[in-house]
Coordinates of C-alpha atoms in Angstrom, one line a residue:
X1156 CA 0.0 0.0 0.0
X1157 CA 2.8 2.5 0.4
X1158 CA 3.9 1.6 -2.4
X1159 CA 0.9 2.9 -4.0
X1160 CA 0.9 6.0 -1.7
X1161 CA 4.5 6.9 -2.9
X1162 CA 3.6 6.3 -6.7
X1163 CA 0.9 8.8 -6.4
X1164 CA 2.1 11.0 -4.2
X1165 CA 5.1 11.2 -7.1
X1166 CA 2.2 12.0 -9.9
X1167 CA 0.8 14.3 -7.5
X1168 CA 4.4 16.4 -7.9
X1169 CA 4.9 15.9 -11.6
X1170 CA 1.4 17.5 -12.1
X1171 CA 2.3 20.2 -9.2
X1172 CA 5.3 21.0 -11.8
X1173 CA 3.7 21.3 -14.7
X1174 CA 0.9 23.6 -13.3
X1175 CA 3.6 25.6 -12.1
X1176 CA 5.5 25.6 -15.2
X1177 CA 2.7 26.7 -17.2
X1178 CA 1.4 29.5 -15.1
X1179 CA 5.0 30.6 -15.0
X1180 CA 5.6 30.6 -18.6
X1181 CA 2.1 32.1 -19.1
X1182 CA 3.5 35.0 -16.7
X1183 CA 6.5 35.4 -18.4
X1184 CA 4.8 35.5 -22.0
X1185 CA 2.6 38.0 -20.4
X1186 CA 5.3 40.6 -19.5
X1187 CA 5.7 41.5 -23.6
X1188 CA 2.0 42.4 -24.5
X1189 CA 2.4 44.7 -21.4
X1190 CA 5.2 46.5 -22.6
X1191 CA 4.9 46.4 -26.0
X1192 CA 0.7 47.0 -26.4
X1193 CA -0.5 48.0 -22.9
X1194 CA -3.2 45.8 -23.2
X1195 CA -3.8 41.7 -21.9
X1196 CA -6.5 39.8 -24.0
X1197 CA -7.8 42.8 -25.0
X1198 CA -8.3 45.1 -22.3
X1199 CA -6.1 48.0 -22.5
X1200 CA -4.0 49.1 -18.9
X1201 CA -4.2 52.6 -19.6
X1202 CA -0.5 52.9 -19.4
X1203 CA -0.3 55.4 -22.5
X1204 CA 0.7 58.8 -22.1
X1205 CA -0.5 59.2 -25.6
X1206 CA -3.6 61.7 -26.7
X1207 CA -6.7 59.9 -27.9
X1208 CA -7.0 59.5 -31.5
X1209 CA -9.5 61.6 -33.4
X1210 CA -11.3 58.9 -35.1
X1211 CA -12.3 62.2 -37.8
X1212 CA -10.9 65.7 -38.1
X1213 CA -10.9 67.8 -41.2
X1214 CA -7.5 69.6 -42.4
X1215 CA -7.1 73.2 -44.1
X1216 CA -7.8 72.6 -47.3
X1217 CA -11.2 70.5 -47.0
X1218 CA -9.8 67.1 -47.0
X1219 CA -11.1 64.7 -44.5
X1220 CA -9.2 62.4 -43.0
X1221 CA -11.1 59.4 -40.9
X1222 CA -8.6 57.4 -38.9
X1223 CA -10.0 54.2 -37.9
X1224 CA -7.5 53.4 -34.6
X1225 CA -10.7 53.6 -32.3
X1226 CA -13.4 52.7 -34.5
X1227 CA -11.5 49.5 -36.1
X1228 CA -9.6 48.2 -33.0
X1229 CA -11.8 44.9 -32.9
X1230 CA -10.8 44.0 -36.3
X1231 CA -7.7 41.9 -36.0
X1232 CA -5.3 40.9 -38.5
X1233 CA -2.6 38.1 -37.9
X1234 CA -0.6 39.9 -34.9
X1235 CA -3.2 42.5 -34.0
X1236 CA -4.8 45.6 -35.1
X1237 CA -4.4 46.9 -38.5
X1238 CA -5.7 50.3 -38.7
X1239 CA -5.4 52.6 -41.6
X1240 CA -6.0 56.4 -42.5
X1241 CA -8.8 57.4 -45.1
X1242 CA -8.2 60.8 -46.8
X1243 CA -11.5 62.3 -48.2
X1244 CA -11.8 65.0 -50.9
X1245 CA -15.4 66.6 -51.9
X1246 CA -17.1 63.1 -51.3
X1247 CA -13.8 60.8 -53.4
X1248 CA -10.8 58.7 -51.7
X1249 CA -8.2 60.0 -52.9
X1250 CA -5.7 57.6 -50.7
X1251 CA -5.6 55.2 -47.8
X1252 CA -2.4 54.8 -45.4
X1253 CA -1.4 51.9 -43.1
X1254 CA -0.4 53.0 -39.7
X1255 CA 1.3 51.3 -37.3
X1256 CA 0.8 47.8 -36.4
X1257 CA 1.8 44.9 -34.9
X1258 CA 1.8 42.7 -38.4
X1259 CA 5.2 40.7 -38.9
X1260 CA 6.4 41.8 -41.9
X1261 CA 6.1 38.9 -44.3
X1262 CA 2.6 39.2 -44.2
X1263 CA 2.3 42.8 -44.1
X1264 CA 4.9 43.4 -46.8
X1265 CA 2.5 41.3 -49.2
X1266 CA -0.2 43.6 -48.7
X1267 CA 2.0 47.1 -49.0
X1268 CA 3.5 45.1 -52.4
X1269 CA -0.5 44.4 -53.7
X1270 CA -2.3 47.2 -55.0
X1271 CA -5.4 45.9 -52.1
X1272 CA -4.6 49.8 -50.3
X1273 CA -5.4 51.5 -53.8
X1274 CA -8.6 49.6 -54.6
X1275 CA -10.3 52.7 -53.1
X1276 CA -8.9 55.2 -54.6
X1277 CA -10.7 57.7 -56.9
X1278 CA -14.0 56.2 -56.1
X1279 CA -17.3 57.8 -54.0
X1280 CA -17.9 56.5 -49.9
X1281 CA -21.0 54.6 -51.7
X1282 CA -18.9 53.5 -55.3
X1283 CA -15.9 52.3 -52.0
X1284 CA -18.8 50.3 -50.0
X1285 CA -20.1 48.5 -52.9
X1286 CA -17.2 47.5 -54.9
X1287 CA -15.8 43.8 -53.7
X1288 CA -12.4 43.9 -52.6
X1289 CA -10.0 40.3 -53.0
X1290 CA -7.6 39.8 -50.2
X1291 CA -4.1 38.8 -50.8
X1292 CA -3.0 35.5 -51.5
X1293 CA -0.4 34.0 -48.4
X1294 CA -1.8 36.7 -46.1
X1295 CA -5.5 36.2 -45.1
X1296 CA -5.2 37.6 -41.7
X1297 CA -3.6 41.2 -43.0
X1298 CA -5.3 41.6 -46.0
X1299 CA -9.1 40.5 -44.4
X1300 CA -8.2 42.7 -41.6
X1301 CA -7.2 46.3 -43.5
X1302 CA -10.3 45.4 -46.4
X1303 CA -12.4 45.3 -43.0
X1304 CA -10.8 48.5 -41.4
X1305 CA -11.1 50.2 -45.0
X1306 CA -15.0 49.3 -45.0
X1307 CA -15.7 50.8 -41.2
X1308 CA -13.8 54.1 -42.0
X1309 CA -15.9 54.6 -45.5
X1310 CA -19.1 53.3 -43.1
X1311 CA -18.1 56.0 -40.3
X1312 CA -17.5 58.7 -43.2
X1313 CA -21.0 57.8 -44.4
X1314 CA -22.4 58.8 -41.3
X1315 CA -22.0 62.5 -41.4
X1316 CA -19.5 62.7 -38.6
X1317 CA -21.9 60.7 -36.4
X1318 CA -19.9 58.3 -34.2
X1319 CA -20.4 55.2 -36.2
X1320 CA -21.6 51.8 -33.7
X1321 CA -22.1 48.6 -35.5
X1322 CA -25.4 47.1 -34.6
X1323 CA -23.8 43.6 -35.5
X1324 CA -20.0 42.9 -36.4
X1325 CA -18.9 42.1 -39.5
X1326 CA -18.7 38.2 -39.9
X1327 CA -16.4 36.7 -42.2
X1328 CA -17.2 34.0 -44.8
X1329 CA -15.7 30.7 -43.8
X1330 CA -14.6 29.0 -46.9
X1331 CA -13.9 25.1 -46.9
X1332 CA -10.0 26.0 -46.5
X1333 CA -11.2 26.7 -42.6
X1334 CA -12.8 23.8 -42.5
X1335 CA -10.3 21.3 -43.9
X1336 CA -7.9 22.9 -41.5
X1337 CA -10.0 22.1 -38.1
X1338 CA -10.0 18.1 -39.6
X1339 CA -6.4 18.1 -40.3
X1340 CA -6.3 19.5 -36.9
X1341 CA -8.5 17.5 -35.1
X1342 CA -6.8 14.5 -36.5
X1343 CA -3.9 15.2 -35.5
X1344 CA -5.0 16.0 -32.5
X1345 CA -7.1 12.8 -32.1
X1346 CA -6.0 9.7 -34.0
X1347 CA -2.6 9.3 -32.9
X1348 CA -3.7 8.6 -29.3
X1349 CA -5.3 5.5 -30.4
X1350 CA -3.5 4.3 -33.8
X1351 CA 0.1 3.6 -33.8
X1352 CA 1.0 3.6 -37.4
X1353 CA 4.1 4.7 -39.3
X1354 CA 1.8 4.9 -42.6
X1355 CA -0.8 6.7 -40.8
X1356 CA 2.0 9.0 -39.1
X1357 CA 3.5 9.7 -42.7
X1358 CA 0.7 10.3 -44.0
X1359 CA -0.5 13.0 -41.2
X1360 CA 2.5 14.7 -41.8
X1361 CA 2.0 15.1 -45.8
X1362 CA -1.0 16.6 -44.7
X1363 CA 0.2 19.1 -42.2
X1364 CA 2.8 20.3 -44.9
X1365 CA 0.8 20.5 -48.0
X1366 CA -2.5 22.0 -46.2
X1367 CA -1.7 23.5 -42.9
X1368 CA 1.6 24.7 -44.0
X1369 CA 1.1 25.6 -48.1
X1370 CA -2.4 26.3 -48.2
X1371 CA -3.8 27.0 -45.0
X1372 CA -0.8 29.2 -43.3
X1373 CA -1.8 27.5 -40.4
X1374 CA 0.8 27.2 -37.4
X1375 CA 1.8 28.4 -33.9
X1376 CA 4.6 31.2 -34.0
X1377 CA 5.9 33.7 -31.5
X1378 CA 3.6 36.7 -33.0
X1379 CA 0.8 34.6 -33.0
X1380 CA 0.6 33.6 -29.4
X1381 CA 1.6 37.2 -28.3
X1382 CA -1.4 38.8 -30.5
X1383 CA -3.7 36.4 -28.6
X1384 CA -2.5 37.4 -25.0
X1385 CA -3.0 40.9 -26.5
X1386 CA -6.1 40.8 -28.1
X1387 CA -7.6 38.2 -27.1
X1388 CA -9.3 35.1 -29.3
X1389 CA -11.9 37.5 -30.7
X1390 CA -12.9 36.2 -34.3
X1391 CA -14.0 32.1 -35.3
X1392 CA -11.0 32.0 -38.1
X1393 CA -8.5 31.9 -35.3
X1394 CA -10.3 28.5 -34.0
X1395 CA -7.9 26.5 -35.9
X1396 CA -5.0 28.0 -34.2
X1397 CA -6.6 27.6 -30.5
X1398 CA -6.9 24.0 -31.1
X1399 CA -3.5 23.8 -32.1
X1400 CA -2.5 26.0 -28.5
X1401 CA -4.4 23.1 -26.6
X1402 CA -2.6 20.8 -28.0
X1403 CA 0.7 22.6 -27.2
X1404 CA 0.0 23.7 -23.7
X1405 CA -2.8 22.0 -22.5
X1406 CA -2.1 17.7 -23.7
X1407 CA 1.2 17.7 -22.0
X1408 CA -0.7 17.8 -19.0
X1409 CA -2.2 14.9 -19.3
X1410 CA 0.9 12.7 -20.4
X1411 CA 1.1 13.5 -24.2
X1412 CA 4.3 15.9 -23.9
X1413 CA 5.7 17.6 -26.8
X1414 CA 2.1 17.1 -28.7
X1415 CA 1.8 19.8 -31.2
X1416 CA 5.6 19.5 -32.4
X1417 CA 5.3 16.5 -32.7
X1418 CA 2.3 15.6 -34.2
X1419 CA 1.0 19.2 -35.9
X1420 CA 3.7 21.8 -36.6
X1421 CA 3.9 22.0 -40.4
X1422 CA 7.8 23.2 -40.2
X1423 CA 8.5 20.1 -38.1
X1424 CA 6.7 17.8 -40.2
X1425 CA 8.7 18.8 -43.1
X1426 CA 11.7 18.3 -42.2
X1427 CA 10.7 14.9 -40.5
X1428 CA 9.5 14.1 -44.1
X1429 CA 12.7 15.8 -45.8
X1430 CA 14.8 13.5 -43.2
X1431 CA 13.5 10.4 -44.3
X1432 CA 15.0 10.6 -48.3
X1433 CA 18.2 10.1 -47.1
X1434 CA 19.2 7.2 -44.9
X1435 CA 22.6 8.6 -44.1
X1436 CA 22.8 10.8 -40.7
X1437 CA 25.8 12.7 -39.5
X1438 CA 26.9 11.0 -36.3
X1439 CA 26.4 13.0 -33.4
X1440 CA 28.1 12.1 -29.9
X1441 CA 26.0 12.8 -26.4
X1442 CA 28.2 15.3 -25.8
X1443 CA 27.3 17.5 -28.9
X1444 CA 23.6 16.9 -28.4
X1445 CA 24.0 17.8 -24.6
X1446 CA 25.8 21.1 -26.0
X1447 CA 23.3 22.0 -28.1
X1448 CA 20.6 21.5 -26.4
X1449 CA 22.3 23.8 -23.9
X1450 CA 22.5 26.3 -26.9
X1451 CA 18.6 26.1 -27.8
X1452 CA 18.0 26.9 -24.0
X1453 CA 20.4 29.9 -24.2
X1454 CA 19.1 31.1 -27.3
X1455 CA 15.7 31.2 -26.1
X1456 CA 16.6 32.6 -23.0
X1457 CA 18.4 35.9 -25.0
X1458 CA 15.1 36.0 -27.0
X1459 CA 12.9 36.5 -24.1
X1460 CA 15.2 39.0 -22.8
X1461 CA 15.2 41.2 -25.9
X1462 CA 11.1 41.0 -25.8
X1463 CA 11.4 41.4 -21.7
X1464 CA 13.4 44.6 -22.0
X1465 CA 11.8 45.4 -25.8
X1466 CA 14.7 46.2 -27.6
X1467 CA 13.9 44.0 -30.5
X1468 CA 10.5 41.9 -31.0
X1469 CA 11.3 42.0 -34.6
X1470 CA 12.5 38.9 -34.1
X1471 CA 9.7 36.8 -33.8
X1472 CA 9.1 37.9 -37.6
X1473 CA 12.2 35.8 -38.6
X1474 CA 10.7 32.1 -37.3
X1475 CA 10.9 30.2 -40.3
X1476 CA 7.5 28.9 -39.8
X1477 CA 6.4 32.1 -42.3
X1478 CA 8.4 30.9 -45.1
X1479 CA 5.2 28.8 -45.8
X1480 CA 4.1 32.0 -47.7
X1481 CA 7.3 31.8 -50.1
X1482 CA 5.9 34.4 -51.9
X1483 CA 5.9 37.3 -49.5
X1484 CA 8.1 36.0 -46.7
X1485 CA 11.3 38.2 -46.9
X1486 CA 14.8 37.1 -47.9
X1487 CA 16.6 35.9 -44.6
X1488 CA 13.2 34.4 -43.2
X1489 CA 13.7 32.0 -46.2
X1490 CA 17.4 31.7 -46.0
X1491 CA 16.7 30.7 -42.5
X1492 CA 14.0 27.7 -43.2
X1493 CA 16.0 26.6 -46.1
X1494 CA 19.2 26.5 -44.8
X1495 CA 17.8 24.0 -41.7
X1496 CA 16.0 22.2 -44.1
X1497 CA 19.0 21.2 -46.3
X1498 CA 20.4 20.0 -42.6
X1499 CA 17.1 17.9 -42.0
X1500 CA 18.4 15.5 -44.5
X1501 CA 21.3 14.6 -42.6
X1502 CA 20.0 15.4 -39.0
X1503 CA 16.8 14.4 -37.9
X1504 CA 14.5 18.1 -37.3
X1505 CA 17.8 20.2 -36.5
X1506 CA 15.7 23.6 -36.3
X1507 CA 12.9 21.8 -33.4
X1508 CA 15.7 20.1 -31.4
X1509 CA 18.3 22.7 -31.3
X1510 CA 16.8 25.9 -32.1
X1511 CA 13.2 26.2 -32.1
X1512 CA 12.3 29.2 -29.8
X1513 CA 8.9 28.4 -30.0
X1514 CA 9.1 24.5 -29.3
X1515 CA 11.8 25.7 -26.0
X1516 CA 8.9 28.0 -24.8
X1517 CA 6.4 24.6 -25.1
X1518 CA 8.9 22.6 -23.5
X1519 CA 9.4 25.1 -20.2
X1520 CA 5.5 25.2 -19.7
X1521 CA 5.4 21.7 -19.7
X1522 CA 8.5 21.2 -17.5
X1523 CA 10.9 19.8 -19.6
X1524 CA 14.3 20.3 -21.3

């Protein structure tokens, strides 16, 4: 019987420490939408010493310009709000300019390099309203979210100057892609904890590249999870993404540790698949591996510290995972993904065992190295 009291008393612990590990990390993650946004899940702190925006104001020479910073701010674009400035002349756009934002700039650079922000341009509030507008290819989020923030300033401009409140929010179209994305998901997520098949696992991971990776542009990255603790999970397109955070932070809990690199991650899964065309793997003594695992805890230690004090959260723009959009993702983000890809072929996932920010901040909330 004490036996039995000792071997529970020891699961008891184990689950102690991972409790403790997650709220920790959740703490720690929490430190950069504080300093960076001012805001947690949404609700701003108040900790700007900056004016309020005016939302509409009219310049000198009759223009109007309609700012939609307030108005827009529950419209959310793949690392947070996108709003944008609408300039106004006798009843015509005449041009429409970003502001700041919290976009990485793979997917935000496809937008600025599309002609999406000129669409307006030259046409009435009503001709602007009633004229479709495509997003951009390889950046759904962005493009969705600045059409959307477009729309509400044209909306608020139609009001005569009347603060604009939507009755209901806009509600996005879910096209199959979303839906094909929760199955690959929820396979994932479900049919490995009761088949254990190579076939099945191959063929799970040809999945995961070709449609959550190529089409769907679906993963977990730094920017992502720090947009959620900043704004919140606000819209149903970021469902897919949620399901993949429960089965990052919430299945190791239960036993199934290191689920979502494992068994989701599009990145991960290509080089798994990339690592099985050659047979051939470079030798690599327990030292070395002891060493660089050492490195990848090192490394992601000095990236928390640069988002801790905020001297650079560029960084989380450079995870390789957005080289899935090979279209728009810039120069070194691809360098990066190709470079540890070429290595997958002779070492088996280099970039998730020995480098993977993202995968070291899964394994510290689950308690592991």
């Amino acid at each position: 019987m004490s036996g039995k009291i000792k071997m529970e008393n020891n699961i008891l612990k184990l689950r102690m420490g991972q409790y403790m590990s997650f709220v920790l990390c959740l703490m720690l993650m929490l430190v950069v939408p504080i300093w960076r946004d001012h805001k947690i899940f949404g609700i701003d702190l108040g900790l700007d010493d900056e004016q309020k925006v005016e939302t509409i104001r009219e310049m000198p020479d009759g223009r109007i310009i309609i700012n939609t910073t307030d108005i827009g701010k529950d419209i959310m674009g793949y690392g947070g709000p996108t709003p944008v400035e609408i300039e106004i002349n006798d009843g015509v756009i005449e041009k429409v300019t970003p502001l700041k934002n919290q976009e990485t700039p793979e997917f935000y650079g496809a937008v600025r390099n599309s002609n999406l922000l000129e669409s307006m341009d030259g046409k009435t509030l009503a001709e602007a309203l009633s004229t479709p507008i495509d997003g951009v290819s390889g950046a759904t989020y962005s493009s969705n979210a600045l059409i959307n923030n477009m729309r509400r300033g044209v909306e608020y401009a139609l009001a005569s100057n009347e603060i604009f409140v939507t009755q209901e929010k806009e509600r996005d179209k879910l096209p199959l892609k979303f839906y094909i994305t929760i199955v690959i998901i929820v396979a994932g997520g479900v049919i490995p904890l009761f088949l254990k098949d190579k076939r099945y696992r191959t063929l799970q991971m040809v999945l995961n590249v070709l449609l959550l990776g190529f089409w769907g542009g679906t993963f977990i990255s730094y920017s992502l999870m720090v947009s959620y603790l900043t704004n919140g999970i606000t819209k149903v397109v970021m469902i897919p993404t949620a399901l993949m955070l429960i089965a990052a932070f919430i299945y190791p809990m239960f036993g199934k540790k290191n689920y979502y690199c494992a068994w989701m991650c599009p990145y991960g899964s290509l080089q798994e698949l990339l690592g099985k065309c050659i047979k051939y793997k470079f030798p690599m003594s327990q030292g070395l591996l002891k060493w660089l695992t050492i490195f990848r805890e090192l490394l992601w230690f000095v990236l928390m510290w640069l988002l801790w004090t905020g001297l650079w959260f560029d960084w989380m723009g450079y995870e390789p995972f957005a080289a899935f959009f090979f279209t728009d993702a810039s120069a070194v983000t691809l360098g990066i993904a190709g470079g540890f890809l070429i290595l997958s072929l002779f070492i088996q996932r280099p970039y998730c065992r020995f480098v993977c920010p993202t995968g070291s901040l899964f394994k510290f909330s689950e308690g592991s190295k």
